[in-house]
Tab-separated table of C-alpha atoms in Angstrom:
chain	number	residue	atom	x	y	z
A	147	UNK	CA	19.395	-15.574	-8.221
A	148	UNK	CA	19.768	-19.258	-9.561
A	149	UNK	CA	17.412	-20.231	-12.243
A	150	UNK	CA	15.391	-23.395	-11.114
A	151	UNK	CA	17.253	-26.660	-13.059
A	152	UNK	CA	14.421	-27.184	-15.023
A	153	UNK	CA	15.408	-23.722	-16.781
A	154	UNK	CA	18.799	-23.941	-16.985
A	155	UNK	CA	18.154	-22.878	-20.723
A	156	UNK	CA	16.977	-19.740	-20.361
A	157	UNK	CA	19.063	-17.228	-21.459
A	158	UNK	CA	17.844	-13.700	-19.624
A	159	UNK	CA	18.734	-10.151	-19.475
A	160	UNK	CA	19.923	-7.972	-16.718
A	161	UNK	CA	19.545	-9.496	-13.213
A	162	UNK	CA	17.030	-7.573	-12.277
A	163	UNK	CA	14.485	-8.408	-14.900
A	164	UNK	CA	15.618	-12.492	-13.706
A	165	UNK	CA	12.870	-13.011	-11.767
A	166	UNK	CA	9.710	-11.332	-13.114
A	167	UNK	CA	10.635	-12.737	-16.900
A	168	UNK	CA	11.113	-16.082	-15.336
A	169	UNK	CA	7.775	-16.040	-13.841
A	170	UNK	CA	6.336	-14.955	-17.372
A	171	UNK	CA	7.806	-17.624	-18.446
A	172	UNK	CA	6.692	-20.370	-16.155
A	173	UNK	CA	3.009	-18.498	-16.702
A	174	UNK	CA	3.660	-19.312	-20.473
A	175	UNK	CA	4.891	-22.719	-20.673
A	176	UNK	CA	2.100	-23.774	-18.116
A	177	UNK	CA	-1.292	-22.213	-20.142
A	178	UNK	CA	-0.022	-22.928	-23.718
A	179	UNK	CA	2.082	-26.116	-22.681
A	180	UNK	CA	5.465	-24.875	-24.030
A	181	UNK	CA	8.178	-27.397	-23.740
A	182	UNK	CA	10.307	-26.438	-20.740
A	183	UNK	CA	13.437	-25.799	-22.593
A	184	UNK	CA	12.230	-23.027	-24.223
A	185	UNK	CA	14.209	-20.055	-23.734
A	186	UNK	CA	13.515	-16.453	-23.672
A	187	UNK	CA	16.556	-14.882	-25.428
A	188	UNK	CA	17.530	-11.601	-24.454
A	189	UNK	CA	15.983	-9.906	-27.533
A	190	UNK	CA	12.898	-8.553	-25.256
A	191	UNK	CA	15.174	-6.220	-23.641
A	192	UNK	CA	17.217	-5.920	-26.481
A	193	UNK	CA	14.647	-4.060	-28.666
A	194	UNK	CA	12.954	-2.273	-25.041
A	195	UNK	CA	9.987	-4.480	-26.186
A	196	UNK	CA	7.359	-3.348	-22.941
A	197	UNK	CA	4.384	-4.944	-24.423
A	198	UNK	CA	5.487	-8.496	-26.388
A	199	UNK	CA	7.656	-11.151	-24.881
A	200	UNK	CA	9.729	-12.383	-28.478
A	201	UNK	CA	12.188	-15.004	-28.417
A	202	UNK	CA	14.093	-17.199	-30.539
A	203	UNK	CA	14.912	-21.085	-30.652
A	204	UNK	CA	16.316	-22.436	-33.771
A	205	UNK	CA	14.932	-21.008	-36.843
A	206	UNK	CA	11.691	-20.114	-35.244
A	207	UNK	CA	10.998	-16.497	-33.770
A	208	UNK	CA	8.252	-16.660	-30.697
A	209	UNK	CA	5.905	-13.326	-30.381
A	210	UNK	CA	3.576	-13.379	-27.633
A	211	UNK	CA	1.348	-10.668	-27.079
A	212	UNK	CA	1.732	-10.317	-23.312
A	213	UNK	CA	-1.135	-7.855	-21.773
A	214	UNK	CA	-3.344	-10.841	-20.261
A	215	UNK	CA	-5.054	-8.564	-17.714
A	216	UNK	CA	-6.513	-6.560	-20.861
A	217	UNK	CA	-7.091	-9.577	-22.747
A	218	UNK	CA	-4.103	-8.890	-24.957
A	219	UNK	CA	-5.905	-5.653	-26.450
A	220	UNK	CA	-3.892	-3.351	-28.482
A	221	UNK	CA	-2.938	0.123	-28.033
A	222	UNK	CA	-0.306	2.295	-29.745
A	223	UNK	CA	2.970	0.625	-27.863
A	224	UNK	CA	1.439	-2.312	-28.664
A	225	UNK	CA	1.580	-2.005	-32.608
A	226	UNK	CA	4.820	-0.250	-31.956
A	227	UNK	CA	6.210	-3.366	-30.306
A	228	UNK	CA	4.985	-5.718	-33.084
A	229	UNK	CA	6.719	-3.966	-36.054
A	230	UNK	CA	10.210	-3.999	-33.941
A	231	UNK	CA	9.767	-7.952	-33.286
A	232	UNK	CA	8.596	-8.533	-36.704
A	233	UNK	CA	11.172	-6.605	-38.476
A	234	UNK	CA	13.897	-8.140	-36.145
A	235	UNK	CA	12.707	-11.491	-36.795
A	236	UNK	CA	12.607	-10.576	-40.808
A	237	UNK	CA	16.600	-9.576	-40.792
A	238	UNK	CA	17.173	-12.343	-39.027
A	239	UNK	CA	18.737	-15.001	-41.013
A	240	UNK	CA	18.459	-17.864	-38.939
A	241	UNK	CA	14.900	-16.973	-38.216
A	242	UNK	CA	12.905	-18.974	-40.763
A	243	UNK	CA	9.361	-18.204	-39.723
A	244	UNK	CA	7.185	-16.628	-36.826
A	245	UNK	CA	4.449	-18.037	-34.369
A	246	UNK	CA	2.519	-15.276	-32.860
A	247	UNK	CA	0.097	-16.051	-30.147
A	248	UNK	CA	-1.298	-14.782	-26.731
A	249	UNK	CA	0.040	-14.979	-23.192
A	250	UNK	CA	-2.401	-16.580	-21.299
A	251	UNK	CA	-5.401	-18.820	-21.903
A	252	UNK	CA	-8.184	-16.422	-22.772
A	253	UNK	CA	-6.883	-14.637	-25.810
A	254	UNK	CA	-4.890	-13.985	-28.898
A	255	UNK	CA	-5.741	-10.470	-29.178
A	256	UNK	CA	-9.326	-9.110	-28.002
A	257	UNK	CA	-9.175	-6.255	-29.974
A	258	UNK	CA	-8.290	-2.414	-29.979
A	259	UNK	CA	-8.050	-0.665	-26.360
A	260	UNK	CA	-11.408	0.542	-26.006
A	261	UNK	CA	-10.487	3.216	-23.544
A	262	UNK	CA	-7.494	4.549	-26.110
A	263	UNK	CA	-10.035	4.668	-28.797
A	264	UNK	CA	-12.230	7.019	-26.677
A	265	UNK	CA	-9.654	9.893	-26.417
A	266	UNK	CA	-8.313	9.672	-30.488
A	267	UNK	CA	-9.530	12.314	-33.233
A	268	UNK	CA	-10.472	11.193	-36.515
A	269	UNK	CA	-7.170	12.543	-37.968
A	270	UNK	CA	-5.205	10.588	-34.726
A	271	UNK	CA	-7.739	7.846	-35.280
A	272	UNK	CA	-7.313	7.688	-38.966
A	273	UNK	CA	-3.313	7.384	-38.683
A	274	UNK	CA	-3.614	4.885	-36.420
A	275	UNK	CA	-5.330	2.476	-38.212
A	276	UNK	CA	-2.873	3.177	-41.533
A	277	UNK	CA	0.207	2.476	-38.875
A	278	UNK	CA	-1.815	-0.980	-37.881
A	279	UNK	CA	-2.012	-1.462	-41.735
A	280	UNK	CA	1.418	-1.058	-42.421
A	281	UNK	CA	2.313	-3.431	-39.180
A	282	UNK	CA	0.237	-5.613	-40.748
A	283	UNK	CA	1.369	-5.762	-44.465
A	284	UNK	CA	4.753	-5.923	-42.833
A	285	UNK	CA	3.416	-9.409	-41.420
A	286	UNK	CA	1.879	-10.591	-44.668
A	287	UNK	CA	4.776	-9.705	-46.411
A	288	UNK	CA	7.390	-10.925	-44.372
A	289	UNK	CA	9.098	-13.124	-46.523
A	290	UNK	CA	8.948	-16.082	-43.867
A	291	UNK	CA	5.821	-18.212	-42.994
A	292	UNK	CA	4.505	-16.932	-39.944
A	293	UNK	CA	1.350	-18.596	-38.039
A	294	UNK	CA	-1.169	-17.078	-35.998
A	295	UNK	CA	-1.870	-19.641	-32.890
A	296	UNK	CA	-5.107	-18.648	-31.920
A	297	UNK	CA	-5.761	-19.577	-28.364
A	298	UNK	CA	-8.579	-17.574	-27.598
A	299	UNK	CA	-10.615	-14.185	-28.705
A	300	UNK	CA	-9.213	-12.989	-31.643
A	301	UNK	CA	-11.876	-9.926	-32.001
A	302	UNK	CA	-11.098	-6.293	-34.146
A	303	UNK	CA	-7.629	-5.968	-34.372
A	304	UNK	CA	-6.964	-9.472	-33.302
A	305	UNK	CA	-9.233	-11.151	-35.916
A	306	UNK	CA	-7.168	-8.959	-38.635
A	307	UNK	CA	-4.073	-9.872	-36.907
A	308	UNK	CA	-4.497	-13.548	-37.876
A	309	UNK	CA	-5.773	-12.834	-40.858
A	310	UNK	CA	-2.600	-10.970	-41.959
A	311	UNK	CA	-0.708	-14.477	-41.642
A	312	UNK	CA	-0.361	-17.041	-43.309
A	313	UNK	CA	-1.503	-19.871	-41.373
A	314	UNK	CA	-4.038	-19.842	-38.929
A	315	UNK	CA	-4.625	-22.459	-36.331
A	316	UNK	CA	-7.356	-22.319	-34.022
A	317	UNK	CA	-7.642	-24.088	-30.176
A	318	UNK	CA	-11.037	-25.008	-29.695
A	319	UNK	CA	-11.904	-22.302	-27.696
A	320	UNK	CA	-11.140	-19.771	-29.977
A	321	UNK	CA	-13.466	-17.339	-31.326
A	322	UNK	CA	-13.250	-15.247	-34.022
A	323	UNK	CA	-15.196	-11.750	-34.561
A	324	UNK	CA	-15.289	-7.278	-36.319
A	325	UNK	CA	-17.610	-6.226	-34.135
A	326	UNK	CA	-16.174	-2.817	-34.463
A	327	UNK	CA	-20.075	-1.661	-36.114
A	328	UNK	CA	-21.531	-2.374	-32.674
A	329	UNK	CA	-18.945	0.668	-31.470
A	330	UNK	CA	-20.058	3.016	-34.307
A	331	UNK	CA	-16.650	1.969	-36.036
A	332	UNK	CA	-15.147	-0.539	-38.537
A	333	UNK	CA	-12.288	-2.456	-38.778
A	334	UNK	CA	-8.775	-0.603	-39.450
A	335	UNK	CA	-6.390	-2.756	-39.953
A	336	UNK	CA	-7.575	-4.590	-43.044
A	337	UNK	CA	-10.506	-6.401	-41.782
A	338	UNK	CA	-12.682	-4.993	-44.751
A	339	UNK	CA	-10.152	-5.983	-47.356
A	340	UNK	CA	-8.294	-9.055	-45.972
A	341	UNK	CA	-11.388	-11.458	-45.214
A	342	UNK	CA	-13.058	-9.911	-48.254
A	343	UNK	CA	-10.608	-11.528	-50.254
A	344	UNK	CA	-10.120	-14.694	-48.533
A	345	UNK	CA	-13.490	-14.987	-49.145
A	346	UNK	CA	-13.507	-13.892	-52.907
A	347	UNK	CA	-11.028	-17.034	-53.513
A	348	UNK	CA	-13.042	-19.353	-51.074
A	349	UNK	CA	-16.293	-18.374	-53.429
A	350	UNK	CA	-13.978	-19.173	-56.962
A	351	UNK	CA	-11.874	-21.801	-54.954
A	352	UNK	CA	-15.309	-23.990	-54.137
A	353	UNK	CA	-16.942	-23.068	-57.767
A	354	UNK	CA	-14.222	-25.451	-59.491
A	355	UNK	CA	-12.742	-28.924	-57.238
A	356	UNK	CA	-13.442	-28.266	-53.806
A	357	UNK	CA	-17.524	-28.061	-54.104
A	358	UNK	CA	-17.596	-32.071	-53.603
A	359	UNK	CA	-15.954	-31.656	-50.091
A	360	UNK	CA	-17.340	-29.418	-47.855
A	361	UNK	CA	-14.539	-30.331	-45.184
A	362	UNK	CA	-12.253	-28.018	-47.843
A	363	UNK	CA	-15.196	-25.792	-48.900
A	364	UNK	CA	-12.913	-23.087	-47.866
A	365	UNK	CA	-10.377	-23.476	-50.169
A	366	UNK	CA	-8.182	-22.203	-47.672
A	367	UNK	CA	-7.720	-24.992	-44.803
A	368	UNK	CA	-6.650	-28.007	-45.274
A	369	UNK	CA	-7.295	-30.685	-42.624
A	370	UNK	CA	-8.815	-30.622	-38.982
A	371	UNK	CA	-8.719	-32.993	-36.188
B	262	UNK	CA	-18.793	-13.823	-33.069
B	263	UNK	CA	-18.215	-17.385	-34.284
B	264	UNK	CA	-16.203	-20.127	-32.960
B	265	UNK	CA	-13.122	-22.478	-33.815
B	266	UNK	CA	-15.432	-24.759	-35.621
B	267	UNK	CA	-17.537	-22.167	-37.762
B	268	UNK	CA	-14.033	-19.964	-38.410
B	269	UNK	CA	-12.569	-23.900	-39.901
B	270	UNK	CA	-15.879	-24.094	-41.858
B	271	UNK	CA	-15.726	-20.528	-43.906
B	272	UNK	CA	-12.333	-20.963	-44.172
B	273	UNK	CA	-10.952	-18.056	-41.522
B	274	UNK	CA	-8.782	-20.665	-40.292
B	275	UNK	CA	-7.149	-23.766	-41.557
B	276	UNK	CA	-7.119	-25.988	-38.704
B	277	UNK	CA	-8.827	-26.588	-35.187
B	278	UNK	CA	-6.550	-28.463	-32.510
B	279	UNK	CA	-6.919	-28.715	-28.683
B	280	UNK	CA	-5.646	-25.970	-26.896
B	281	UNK	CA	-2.849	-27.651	-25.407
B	282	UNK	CA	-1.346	-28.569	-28.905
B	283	UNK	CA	-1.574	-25.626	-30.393
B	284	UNK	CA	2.135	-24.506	-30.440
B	285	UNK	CA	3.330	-27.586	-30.424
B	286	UNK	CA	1.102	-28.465	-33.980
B	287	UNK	CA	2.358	-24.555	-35.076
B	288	UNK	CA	6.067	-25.759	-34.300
B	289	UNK	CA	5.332	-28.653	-37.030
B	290	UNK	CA	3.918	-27.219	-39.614
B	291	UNK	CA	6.858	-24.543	-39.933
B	292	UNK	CA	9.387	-27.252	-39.602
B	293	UNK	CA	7.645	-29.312	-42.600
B	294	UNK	CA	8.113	-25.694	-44.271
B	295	UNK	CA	11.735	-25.221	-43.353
B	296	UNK	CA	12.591	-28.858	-45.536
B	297	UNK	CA	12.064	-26.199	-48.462
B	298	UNK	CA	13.981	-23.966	-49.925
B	299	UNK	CA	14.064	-21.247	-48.158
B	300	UNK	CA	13.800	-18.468	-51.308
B	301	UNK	CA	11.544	-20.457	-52.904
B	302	UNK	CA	9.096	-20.012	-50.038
B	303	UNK	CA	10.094	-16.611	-49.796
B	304	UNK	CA	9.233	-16.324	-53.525
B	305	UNK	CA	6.003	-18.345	-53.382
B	306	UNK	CA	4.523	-16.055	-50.532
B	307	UNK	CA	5.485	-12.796	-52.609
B	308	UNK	CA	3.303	-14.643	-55.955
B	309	UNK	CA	0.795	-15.433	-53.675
B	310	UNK	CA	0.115	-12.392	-52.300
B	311	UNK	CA	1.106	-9.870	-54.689
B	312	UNK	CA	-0.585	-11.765	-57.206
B	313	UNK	CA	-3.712	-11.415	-54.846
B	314	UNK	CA	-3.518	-7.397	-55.542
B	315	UNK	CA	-2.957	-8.365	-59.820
B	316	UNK	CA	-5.113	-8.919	-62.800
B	317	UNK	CA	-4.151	-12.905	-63.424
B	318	UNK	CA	-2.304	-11.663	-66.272
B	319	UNK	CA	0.108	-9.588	-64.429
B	320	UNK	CA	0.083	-12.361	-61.664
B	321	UNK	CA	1.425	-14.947	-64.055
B	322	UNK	CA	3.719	-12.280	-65.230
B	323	UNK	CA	5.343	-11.871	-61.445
B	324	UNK	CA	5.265	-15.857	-61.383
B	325	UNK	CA	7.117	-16.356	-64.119
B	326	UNK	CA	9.692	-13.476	-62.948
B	327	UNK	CA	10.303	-14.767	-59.685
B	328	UNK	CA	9.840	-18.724	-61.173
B	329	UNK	CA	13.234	-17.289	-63.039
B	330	UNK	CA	15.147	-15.851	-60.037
B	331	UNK	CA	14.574	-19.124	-58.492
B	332	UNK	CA	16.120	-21.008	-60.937
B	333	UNK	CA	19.355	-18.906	-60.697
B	334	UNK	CA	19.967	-20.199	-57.117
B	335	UNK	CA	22.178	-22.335	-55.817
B	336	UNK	CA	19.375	-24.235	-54.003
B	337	UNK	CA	17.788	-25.009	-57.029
B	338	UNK	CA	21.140	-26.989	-58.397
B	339	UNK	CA	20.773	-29.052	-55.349
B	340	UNK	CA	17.332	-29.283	-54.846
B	341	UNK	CA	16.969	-31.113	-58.548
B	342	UNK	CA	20.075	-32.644	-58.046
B	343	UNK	CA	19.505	-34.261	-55.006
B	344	UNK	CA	15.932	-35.844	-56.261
B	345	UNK	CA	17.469	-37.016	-59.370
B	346	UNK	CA	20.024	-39.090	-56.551
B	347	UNK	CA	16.840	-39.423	-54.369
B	348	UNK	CA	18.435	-37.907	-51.681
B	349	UNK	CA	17.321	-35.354	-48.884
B	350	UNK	CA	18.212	-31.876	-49.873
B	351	UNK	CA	20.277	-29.765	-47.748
B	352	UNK	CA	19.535	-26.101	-48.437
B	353	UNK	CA	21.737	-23.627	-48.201
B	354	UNK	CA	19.133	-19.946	-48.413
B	355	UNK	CA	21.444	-18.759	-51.717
């Protein structure tokens, strides 16, 4: 099969994955307005990614949650999949920094897979949050800038996802949520420590020069539109 | 929950742009990033955040450690060399 002209960049795998990842694609560039010429390299199938489309153009590495039907929740594979793109995308040279973002228009990440979290014991449930932690510290610590583009629910997991980066930058519609109590849970991955903090050097951060503008009360953003 | 807006106000996120510019706005921002050095943001991100986890003292310590590696690089000789000629750098990662 011929790739339309339009994406005569894209650089894809084995034939037979042609035209379901082309369709991804063309599902991607239409709800988060990607320029055509992005390209899917073939590092998806590379690393036998089954949950996370990642792809490369220039010096920037592209990982997009891609389980829209679930609202881009995360389960094991999921987490699993993140730490191979991540760590890829830290070896990588050329790679100079990370967006990480949602496939379609409803979320970033919605949270942990509810129905997963039903069937875990505390000991299974208490490993997987420390794996999520170290995913995450991998993502703080990465060495490269990477920025969470929130374009939607970024709830649980997903809220500590973003928070794990360095830059966050919210669509409009975004919203932003632990509502793990109202499960009988808390956050795992961080949620307790990571906005703690932010919030620790938003409190000292507005105490000294940013009190007299409450556009920057949060010592942590720096301009909206 | 809260939304975009309320997230921009506490400080959860540092900017709120319309949906349809979102990667295109992330795209910029790391390219301003990439006219740096890239060790020295490598560097800066470790201080940052390690020195998040430190007593300031042993913050400062790190800071000056790493403020020392970077001045050992090769990016460093042209980075100050080429604003002394007032010209753009061109960084080399080394």
């Amino acid at each position: 099969m011929r790739a339309p002209s339009k994406c005569k960049n894209l650089i894809v795998g084995k034939a037979r994955n042609r035209p379901q990842r082309l369709s991804v694609i063309k599902c991607l560039t239409n709800n988060l307005n990607l320029k055509e010429e992005l390209f899917m390299s073939t590092t998806t199938t590379e690393l036998n990614l089954e949950t996370i489309l990642y792809a490369k153009k220039g010096a920037i590495a592209y990982v997009t949650l891609n389980r829209p039907k679930v609202l881009n929740a995360l389960n094991k594979r999921t987490w699993e999949d993140l730490k191979a793109a991540f760590e890829d995308a830290q070896d990588d040279d050329v790679v100079r920094g990370v967006i990480l973002t949602g496939a379609g228009d409803k979320a970033f990440i919605a949270g942990a897979d509810i129905s997963e979290l039903t069937q875990v014991s505390a000991v299974e449930a208490e490993k997987s949050s420390t794996f999520g932690q170290e995913v995450l510290n991998l993502i703080e610590n990465l060495g490269k800038p990477v920025i969470a583009a929130v374009n939607g629910f970024a709830l649980g997991g997903g809220c500590e996802t973003a928070m794990a980066c360095t830059i966050r930058i919210a669509a409009e519609n975004a919203k932003f949520g632990q509502p793990e109590v109202k499960l009988g849970v808390i956050p795992g991955g961080g949620g307790t420590q990571r906005f703690a903090a932010a919030h620790r050097e938003r409190s000292r951060a507005s105490a000294h020069s940013f009190r007299r503008n409450d556009r920057s009360a949060g010592g942590l953003s720096h301009r909206t539109r | 929950m809260i939304g975009a807006q309320e997230a921009y106000r506490i400080g959860l996120v540092n900017e709120v742009v319309p949906a349809t510019d979102l990667i295109t706005r992330s795209e910029t921002i790391l390219k301003q990033i990439f006219a740096n050095a890239p060790l020295a943001v490598k560097y800066a991100l470790e201080a940052v955040n390690k020195g998040l986890e430190m007593s300031q003292a042993e913050g400062l310590s790190l800071e000056a450690s790493l403020f020392g590696l970077c001045a050992g690089t090769e990016d460093k000789k042209e980075g100050t060399q080429a604003f002394l000629q007032k010209r753009a750098a061109q960084f080399q990662g080394r």
